[in-house]
XYZ file of C-alpha atoms in Angstrom:
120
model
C 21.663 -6.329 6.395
C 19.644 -5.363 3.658
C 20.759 -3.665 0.417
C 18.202 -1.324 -2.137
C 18.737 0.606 -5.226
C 15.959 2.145 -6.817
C 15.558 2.990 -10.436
C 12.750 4.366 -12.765
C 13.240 7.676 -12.890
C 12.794 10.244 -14.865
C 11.628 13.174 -16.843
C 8.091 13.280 -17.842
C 5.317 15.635 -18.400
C 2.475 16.453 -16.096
C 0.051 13.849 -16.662
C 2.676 11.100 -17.736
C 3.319 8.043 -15.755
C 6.458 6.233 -14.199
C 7.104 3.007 -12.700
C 9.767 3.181 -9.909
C 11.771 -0.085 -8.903
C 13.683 -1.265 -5.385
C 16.016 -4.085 -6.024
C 16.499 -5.370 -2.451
C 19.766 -7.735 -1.776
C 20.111 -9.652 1.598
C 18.407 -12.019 2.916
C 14.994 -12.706 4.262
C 13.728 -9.898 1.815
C 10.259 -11.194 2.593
C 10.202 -10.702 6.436
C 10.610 -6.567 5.254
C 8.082 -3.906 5.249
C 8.394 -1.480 3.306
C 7.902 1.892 2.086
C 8.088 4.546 -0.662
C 9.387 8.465 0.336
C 9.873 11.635 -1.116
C 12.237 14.358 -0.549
C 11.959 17.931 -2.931
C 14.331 20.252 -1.998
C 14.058 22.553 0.735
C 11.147 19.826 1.913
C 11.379 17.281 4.383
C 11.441 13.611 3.725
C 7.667 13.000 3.596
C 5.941 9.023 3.039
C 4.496 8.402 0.048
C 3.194 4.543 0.231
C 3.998 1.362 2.615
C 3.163 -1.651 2.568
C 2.481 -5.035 4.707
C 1.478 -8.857 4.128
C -2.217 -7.023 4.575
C -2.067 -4.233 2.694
C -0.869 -0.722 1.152
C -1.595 2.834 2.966
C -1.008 6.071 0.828
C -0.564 9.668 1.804
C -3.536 11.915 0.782
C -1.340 13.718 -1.987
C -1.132 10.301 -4.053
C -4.223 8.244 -3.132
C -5.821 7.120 -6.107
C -2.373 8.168 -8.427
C 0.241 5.894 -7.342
C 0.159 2.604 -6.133
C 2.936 0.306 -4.359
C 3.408 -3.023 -4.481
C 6.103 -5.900 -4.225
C 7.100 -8.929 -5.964
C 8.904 -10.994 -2.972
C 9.759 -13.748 -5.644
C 12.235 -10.987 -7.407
C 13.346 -9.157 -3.897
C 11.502 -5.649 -5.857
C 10.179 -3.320 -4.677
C 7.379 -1.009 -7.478
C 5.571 2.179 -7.559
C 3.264 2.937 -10.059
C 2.926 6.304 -10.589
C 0.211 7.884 -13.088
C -1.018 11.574 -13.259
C 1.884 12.731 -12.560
C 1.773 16.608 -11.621
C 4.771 19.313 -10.797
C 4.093 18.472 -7.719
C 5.730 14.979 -7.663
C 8.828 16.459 -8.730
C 11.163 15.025 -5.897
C 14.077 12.311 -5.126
C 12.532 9.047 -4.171
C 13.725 6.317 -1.858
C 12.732 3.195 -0.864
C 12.676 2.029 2.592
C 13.004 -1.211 4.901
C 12.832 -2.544 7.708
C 11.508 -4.907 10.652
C 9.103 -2.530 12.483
C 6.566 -1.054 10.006
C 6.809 2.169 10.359
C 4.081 2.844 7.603
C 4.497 6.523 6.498
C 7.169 7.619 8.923
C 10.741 8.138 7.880
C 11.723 5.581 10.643
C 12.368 2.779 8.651
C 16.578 1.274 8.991
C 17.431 0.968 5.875
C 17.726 3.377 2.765
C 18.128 3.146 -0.975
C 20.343 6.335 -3.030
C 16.994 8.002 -4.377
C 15.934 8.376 -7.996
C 14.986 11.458 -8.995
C 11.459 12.105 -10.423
C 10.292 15.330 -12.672
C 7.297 16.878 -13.935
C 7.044 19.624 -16.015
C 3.730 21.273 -16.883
């Protein structure tokens, strides 16, 4: 079983830059892969950025903007987000799980969301 809360939120301006954060609780947090999605409303739950022992993988939208990465020391989860457009206004959620699912909504287990906007 496998806790995640996500925080890092916010309200910025187009441009701006947040860092989002997955605090993962349970055990084994290493053994996880994981994954960043996306949800705007009226949208459907789309992958943003997984990750792996060998690497990251990035939908188009956010290549070269955002990056993910984990600290397995500190069970966290990050995503570094910087030129932030309208676009990227959304609720975002961290996922885990056993399989890698990479960028599909698959993955077992969920965090609540944070909520991310961009004005222009």
């Amino acid at each position: 079983q496998l806790q995640l809360v996500e925080s890092g939120g916010g309200s910025v301006q187009s441009g701006g830059s947040l860092r989002l954060s997955c605090a993962a609780s349970g055990r084994f947090y290493s053994s996880y892969y994981m994954g960043w999605f996306r949800q705007a409303p009226g949208k459907k739950r789309e992958g943003v950025a997984a990750i792996d022992s060998d690497g990251a993988s990035y939908a188009d939208s956010v290549k070269g903007r955002f990056t993910i990465s984990r600290d397995n020391a500190a069970n966290t989860l990050y995503l570094q987000m910087n030129s932030l457009s309208p676009d990227d206004t959304a609720m975002y959620y961290c996922a885990a799980d056993l399989v890698n699912w990479w960028l599909l909504p698959e993955y077992k287990y969920w965090g609540q969301g944070t909520q991310v906007t961009v004005s222009s």
